[in-house]
PDB file of C-alpha atoms in Angstrom:
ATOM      1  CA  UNK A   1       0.000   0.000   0.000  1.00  0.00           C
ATOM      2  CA  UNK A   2       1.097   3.067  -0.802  1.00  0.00           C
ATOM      3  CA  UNK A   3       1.292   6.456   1.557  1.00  0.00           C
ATOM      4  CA  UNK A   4       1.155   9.498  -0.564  1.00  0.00           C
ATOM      5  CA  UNK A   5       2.191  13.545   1.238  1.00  0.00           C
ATOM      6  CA  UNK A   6       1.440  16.430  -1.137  1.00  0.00           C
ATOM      7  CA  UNK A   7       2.757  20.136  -0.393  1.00  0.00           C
ATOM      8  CA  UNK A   8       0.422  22.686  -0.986  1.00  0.00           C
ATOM      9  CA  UNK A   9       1.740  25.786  -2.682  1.00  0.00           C
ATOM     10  CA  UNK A  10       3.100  24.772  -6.039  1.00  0.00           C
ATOM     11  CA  UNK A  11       2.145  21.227  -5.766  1.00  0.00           C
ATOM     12  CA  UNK A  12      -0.934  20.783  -5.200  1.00  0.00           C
ATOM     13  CA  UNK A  13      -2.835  24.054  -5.497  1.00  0.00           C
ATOM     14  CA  UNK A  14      -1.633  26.282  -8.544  1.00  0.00           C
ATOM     15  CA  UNK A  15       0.004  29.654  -7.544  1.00  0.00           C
ATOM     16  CA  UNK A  16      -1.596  31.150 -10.830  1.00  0.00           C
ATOM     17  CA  UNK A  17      -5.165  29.894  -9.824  1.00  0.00           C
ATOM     18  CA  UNK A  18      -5.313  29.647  -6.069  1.00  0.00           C
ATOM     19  CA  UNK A  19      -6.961  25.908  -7.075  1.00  0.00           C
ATOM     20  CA  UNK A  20      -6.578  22.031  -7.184  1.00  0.00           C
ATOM     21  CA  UNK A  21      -6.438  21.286 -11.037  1.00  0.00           C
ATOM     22  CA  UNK A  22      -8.774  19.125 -11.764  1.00  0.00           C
ATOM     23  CA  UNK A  23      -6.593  16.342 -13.412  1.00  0.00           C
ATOM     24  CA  UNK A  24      -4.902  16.829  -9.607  1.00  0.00           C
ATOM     25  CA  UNK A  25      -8.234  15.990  -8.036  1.00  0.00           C
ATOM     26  CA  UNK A  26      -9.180  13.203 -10.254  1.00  0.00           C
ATOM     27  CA  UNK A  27      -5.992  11.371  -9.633  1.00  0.00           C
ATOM     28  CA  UNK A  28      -5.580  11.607  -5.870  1.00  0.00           C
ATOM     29  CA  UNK A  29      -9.420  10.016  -5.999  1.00  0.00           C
ATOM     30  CA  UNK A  30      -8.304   7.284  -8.197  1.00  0.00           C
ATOM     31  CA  UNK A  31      -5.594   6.936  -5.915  1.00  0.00           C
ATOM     32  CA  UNK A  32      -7.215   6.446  -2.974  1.00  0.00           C
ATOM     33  CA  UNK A  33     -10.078   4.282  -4.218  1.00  0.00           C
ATOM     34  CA  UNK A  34      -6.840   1.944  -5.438  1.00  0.00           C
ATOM     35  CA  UNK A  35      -6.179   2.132  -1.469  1.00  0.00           C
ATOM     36  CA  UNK A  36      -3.413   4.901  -1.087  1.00  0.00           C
ATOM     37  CA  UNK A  37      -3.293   6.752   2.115  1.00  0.00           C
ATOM     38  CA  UNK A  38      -3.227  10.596   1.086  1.00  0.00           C
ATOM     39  CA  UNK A  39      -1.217  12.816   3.615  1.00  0.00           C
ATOM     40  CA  UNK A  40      -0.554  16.835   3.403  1.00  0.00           C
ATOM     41  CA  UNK A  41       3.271  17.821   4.010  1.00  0.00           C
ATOM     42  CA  UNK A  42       3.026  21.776   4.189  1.00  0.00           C
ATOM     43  CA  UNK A  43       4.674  24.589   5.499  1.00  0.00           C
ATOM     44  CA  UNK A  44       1.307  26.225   6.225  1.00  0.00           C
ATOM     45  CA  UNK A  45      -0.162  25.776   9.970  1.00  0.00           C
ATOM     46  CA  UNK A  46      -3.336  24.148   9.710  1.00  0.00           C
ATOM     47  CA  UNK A  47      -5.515  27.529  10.361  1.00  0.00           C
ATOM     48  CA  UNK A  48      -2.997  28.669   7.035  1.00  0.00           C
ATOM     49  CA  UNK A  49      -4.906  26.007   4.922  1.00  0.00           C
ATOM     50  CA  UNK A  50      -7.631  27.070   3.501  1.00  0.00           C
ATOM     51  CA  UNK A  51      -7.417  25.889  -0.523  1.00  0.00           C
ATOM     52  CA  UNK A  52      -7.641  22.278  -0.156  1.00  0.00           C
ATOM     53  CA  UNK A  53     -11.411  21.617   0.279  1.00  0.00           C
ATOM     54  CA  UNK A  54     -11.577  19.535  -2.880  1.00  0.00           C
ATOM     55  CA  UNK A  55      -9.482  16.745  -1.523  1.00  0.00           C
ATOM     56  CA  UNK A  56     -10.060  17.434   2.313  1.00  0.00           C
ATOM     57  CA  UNK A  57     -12.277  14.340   2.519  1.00  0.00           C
ATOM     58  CA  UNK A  58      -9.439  12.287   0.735  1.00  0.00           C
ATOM     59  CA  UNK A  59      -6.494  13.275   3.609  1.00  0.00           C
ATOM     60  CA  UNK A  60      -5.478  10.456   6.147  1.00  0.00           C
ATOM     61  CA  UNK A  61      -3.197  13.033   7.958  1.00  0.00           C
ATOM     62  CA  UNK A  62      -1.417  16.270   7.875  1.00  0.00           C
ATOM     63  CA  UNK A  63       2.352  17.068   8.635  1.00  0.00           C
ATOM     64  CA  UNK A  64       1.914  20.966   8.975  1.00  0.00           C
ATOM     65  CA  UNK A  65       4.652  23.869  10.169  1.00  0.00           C
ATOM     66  CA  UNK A  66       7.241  22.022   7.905  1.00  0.00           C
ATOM     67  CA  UNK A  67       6.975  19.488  10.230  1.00  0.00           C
ATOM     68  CA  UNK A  68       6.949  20.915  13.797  1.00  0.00           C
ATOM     69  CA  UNK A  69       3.520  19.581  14.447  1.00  0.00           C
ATOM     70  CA  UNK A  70       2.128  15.857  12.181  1.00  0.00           C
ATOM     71  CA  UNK A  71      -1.376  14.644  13.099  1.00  0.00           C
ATOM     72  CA  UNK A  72      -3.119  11.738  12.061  1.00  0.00           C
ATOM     73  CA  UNK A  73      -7.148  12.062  12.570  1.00  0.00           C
ATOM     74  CA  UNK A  74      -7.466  14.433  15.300  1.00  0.00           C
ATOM     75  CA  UNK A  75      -4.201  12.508  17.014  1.00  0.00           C
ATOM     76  CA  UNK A  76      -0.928  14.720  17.133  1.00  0.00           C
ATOM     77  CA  UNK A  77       1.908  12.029  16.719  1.00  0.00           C
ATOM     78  CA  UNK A  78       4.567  14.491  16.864  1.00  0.00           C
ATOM     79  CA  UNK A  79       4.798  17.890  18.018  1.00  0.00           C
ATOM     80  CA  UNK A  80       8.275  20.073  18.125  1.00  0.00           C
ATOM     81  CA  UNK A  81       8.282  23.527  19.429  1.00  0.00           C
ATOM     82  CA  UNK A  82      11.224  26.042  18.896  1.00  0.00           C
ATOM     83  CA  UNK A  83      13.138  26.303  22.213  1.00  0.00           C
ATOM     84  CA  UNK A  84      11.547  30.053  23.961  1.00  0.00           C
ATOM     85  CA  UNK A  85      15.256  31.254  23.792  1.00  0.00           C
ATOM     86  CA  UNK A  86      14.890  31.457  20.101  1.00  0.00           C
ATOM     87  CA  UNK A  87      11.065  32.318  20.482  1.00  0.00           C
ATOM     88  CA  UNK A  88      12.276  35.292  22.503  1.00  0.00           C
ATOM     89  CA  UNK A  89      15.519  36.705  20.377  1.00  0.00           C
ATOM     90  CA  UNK A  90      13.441  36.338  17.038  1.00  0.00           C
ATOM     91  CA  UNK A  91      10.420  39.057  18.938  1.00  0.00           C
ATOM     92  CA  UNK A  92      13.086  41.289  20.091  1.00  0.00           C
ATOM     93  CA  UNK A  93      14.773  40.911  16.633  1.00  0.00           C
ATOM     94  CA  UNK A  94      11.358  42.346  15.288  1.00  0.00           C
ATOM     95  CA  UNK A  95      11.199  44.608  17.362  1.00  0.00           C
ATOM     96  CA  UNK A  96      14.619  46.309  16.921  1.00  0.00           C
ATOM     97  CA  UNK A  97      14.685  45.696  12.588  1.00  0.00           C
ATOM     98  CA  UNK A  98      11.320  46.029  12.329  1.00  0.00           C
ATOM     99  CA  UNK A  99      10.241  43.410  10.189  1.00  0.00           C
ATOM    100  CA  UNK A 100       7.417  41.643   9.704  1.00  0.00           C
ATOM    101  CA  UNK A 101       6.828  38.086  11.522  1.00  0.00           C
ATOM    102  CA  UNK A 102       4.098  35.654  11.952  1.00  0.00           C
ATOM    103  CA  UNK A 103       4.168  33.736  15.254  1.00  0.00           C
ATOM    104  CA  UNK A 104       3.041  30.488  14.805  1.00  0.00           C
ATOM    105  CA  UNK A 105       1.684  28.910  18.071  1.00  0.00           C
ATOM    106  CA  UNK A 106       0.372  25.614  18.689  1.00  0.00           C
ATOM    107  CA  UNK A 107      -3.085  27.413  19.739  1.00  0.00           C
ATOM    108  CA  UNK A 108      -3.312  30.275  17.639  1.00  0.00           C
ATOM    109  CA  UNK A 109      -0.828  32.826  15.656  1.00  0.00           C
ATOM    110  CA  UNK A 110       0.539  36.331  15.965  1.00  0.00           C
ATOM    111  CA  UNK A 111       1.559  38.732  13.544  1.00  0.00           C
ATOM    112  CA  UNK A 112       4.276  41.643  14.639  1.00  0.00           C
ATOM    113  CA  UNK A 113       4.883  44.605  12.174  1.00  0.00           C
ATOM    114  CA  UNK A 114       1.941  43.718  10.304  1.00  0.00           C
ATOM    115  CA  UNK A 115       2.770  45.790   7.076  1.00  0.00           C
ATOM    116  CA  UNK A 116       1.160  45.898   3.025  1.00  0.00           C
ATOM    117  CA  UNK A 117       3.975  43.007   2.237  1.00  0.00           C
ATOM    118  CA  UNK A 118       2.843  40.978   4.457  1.00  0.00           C
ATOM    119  CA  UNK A 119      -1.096  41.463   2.975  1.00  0.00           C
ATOM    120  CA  UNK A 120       0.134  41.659  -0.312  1.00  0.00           C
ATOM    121  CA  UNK A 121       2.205  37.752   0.004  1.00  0.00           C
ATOM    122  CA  UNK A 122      -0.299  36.282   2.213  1.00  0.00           C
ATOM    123  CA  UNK A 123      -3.539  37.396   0.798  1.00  0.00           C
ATOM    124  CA  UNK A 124      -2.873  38.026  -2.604  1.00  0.00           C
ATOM    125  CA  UNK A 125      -0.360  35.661  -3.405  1.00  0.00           C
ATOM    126  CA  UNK A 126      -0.707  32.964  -0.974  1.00  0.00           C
ATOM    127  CA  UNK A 127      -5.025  33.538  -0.717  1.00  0.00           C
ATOM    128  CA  UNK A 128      -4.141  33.200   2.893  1.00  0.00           C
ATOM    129  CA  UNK A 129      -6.967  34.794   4.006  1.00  0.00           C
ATOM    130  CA  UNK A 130      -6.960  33.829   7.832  1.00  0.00           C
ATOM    131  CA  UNK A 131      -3.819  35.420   8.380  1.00  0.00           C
ATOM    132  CA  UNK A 132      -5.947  38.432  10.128  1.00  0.00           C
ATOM    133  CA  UNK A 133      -7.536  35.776  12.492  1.00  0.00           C
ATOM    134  CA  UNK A 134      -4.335  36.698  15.150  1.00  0.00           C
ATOM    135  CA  UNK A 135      -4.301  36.960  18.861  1.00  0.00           C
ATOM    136  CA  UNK A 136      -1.994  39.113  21.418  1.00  0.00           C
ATOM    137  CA  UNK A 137       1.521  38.308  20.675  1.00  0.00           C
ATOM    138  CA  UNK A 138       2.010  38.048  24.589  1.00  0.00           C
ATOM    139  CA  UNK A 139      -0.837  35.099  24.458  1.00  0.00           C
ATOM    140  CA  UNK A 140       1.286  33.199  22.005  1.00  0.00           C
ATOM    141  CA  UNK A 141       5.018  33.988  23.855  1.00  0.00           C
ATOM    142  CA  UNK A 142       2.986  32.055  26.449  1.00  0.00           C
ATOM    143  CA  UNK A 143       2.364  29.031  24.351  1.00  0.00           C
ATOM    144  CA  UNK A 144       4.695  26.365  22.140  1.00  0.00           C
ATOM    145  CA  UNK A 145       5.735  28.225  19.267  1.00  0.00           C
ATOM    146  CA  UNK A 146       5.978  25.834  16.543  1.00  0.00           C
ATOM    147  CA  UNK A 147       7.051  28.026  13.406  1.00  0.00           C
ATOM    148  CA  UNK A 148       8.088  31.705  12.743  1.00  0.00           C
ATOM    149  CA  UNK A 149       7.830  33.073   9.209  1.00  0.00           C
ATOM    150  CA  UNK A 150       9.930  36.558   8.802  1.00  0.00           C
ATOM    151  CA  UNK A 151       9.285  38.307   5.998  1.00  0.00           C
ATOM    152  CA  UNK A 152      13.125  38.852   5.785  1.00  0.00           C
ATOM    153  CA  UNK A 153      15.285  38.132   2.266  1.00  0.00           C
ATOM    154  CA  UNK A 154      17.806  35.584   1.359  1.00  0.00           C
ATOM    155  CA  UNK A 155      20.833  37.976   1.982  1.00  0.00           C
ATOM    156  CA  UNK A 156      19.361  39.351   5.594  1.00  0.00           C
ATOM    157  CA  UNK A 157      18.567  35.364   6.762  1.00  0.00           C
ATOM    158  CA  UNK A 158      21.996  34.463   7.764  1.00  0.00           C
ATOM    159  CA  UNK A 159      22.384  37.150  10.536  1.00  0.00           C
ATOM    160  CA  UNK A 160      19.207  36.191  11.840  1.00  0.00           C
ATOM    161  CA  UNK A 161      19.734  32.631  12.202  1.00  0.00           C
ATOM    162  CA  UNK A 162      23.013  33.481  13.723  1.00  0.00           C
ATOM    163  CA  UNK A 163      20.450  34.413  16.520  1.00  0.00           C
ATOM    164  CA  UNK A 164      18.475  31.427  16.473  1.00  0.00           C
ATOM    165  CA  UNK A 165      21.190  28.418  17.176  1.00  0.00           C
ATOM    166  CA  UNK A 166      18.452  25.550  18.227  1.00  0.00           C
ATOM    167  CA  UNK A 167      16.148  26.510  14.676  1.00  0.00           C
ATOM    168  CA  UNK A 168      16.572  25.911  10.857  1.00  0.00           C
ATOM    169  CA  UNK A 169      15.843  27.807   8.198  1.00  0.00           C
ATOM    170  CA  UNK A 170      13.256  26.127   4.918  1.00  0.00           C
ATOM    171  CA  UNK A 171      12.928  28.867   2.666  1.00  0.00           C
ATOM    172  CA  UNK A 172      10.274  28.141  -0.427  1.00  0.00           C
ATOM    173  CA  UNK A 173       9.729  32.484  -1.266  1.00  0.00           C
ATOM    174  CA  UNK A 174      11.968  34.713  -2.276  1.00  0.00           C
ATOM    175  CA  UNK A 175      10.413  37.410   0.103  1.00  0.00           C
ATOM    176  CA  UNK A 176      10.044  35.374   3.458  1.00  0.00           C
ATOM    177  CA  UNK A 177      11.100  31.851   5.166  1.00  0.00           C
ATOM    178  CA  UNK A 178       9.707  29.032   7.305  1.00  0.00           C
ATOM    179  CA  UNK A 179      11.418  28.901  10.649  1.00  0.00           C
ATOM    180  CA  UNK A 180      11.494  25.823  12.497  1.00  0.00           C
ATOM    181  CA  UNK A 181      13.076  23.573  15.550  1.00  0.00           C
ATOM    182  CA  UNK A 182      16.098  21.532  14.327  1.00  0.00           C
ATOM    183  CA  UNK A 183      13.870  18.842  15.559  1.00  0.00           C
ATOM    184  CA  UNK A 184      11.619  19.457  13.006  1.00  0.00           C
ATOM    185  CA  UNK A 185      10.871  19.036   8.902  1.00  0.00           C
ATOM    186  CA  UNK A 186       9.062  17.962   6.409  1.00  0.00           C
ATOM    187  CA  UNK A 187      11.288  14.165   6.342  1.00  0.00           C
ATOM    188  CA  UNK A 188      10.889  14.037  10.046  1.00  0.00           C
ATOM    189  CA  UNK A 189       7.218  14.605  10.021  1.00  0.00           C
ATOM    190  CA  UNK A 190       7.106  11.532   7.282  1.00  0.00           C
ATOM    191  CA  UNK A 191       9.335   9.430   9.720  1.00  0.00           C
ATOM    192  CA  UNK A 192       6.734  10.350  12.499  1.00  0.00           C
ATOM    193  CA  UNK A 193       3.546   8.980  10.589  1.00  0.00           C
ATOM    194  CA  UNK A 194       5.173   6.047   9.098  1.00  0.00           C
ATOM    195  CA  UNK A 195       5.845   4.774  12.303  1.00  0.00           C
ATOM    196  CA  UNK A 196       2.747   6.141  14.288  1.00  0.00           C
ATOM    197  CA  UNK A 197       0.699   3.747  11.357  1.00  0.00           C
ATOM    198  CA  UNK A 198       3.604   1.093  10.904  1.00  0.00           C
ATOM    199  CA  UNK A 199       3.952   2.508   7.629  1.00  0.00           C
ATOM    200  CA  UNK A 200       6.953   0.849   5.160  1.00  0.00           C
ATOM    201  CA  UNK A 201       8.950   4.053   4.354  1.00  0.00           C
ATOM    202  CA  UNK A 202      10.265   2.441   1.256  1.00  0.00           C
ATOM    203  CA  UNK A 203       5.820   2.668  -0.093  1.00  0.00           C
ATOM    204  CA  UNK A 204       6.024   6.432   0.675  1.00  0.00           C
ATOM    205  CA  UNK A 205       5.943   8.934  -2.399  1.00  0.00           C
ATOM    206  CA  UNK A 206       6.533  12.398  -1.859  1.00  0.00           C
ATOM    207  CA  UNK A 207       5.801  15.539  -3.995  1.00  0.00           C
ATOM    208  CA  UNK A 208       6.965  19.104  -3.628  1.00  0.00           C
ATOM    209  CA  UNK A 209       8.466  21.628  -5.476  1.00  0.00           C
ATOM    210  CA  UNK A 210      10.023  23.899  -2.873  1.00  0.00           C
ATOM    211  CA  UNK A 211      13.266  24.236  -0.612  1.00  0.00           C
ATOM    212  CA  UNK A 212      11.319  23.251   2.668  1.00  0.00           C
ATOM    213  CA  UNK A 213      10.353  20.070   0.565  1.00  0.00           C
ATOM    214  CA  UNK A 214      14.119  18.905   0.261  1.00  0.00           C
ATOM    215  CA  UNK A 215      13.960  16.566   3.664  1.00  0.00           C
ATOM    216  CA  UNK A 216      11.057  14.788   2.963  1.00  0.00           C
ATOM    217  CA  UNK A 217      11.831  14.197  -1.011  1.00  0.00           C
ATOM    218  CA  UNK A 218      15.144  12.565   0.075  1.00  0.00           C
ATOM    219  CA  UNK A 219      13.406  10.197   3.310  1.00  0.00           C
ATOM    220  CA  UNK A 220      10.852   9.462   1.006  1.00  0.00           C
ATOM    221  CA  UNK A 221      10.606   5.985  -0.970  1.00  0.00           C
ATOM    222  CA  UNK A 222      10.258   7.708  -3.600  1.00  0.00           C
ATOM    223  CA  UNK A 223      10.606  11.697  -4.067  1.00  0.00           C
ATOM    224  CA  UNK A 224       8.330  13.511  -6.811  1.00  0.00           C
ATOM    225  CA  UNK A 225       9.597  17.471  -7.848  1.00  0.00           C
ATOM    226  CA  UNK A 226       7.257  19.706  -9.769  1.00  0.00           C
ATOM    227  CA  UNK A 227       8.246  20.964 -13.167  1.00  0.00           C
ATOM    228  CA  UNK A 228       8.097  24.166 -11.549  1.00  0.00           C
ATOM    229  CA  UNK A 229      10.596  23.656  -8.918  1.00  0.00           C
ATOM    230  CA  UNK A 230      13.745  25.403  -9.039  1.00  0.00           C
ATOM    231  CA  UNK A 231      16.819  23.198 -10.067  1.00  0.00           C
ATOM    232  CA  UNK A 232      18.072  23.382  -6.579  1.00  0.00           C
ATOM    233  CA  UNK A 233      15.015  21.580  -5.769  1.00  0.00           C
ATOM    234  CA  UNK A 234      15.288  18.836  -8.623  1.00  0.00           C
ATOM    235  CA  UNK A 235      18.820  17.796  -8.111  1.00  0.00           C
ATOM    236  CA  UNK A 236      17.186  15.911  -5.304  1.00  0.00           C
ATOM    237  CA  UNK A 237      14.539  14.592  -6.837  1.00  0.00           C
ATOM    238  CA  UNK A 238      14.322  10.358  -7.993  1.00  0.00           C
ATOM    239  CA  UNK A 239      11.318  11.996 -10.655  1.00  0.00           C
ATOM    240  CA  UNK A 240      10.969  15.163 -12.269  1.00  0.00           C
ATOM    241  CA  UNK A 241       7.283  15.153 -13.550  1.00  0.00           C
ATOM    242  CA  UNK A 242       5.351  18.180 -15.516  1.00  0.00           C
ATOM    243  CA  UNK A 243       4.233  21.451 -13.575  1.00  0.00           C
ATOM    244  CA  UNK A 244       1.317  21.763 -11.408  1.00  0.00           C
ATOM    245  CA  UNK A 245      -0.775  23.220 -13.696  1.00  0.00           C
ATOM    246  CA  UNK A 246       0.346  20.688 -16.256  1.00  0.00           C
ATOM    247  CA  UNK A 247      -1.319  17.770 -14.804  1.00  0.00           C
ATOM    248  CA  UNK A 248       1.753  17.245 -12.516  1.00  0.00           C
ATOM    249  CA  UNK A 249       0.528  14.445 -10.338  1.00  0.00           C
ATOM    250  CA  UNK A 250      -1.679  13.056 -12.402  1.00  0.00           C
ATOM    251  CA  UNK A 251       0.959  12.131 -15.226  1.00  0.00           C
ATOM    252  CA  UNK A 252       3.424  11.179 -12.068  1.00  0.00           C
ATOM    253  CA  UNK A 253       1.147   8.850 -10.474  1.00  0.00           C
ATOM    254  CA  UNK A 254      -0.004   7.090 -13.646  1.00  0.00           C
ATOM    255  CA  UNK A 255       3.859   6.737 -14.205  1.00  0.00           C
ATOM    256  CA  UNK A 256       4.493   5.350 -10.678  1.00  0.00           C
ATOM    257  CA  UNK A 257       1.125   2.755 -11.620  1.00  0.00           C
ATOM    258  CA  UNK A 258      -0.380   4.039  -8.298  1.00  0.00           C
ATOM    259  CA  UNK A 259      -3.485   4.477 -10.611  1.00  0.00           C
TER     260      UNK A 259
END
């Protein structure tokens, strides 16, 4: 049997329409009616994902937070906060650059510096529309903090993670990056649910087409890259199939005889 984990943004859901492809949606169906298990491997926190209705009745589990936090049904199997050092010198960071940063807690999110980039990425080209549903950034210090996203560029992300020594960096956008535990990513979370089910790693298949897909396309069986993807991305990939909005998944599955 096989166990399938789709990223979102790029992968699944088309950045040019904000939707599933339809060739997308038929083939995960086929898939799972030929017994696959269907699993979402995201960068997004779970209130993040909101473009996936289509298939939601299809998905066996969800490794969210680029893997800080995996759930199976409404069982967490593995959950990985940043350390509240890091928590801590990432809000005074904010607070003396002045950049924008969404606080990603295990019960609800924060956003500091909340600026037009940050509406313009997230809500325009990300159709994150929840990202307004935020709660006192104190209220969140006071939780697990499972993910930070700075809008911050390439060049500025060294000296912050200079700053962060118990975190990694997964960046999949040019303007901002996914901020984890070293405990956590996307190839852990797969680990996590493979053993939580007694899952064969070796009948796992993978897609993604961005740099916080890298773990899990190398711990996967088998590790699917969007035409899309950057090269960087597809030097680490055992199949290069078509683009997401060229009936990506559907011609990659079909080659992999999962339907």
């Amino acid at each position: 049997m096989k166990a399938l984990f789709f990223d979102i943004d790029g992968t699944l859901v088309s950045f040019k329409t904000h939707q599933i492809p339809a060739s997308t949606i038929f083939a995960l169906t086929q898939a799972k009616a030929n017994g696959a298990r269907v699993f979402i491997s995201t960068g997004r926190p779970r209130s993040y994902i909101t473009n996936i209705g289509a298939i939601e009745h299809l998905i066996d589990g969800y490794i969210t937070t680029t893997g800080a936090l995996c759930t199976v049904g409404d069982q967490v199997v593995s959950c990985q906060p940043i350390p509240q050092e890091d928590v801590q010198h990432m809000y005074q960071l904010t607070q003396t650059e002045g950049f924008a940063c969404a606080f990603i807690g295990e019960k609800g999110n924060a956003v500091v510096n909340y600026n037009d980039e940050l509406v313009r990425i997230f809500k325009q080209l990300l159709n994150v529309q929840t990202v307004d549903e935020v709660i006192p950034i104190e209220e969140v210090l006071r939780q697990s903090v499972l993910q930070l996203i700075p809008l911050i560029n390439a060049d500025e992300e060294p000296a912050v993670m200079r700053q962060l020594p118990h975190c990694v960096s997964s960046r999949w956008h040019p303007a901002f990056t996914d901020i984890t535990s070293k405990m956590a990513d996307k190839g852990k979370g797969l680990h996590a649910i493979c053993q939580h089910l007694h899952l064969d790693v070796s009948d796992t298949i993978a897609f993604g087409d961005g740099g916080n897909d890298i773990a899990i396309l190398r711990q996967a069986g088998t590790g699917v890259v969007m035409g899309n993807a950057t090269d960087e991305v597809k030097r680490h990939a055992d199949m290069v199939t078509t683009a997401v909005d060229e009936d990506g998944i559907l011609h990659a599955l079909r080659q992999l005889k999962v339907i």
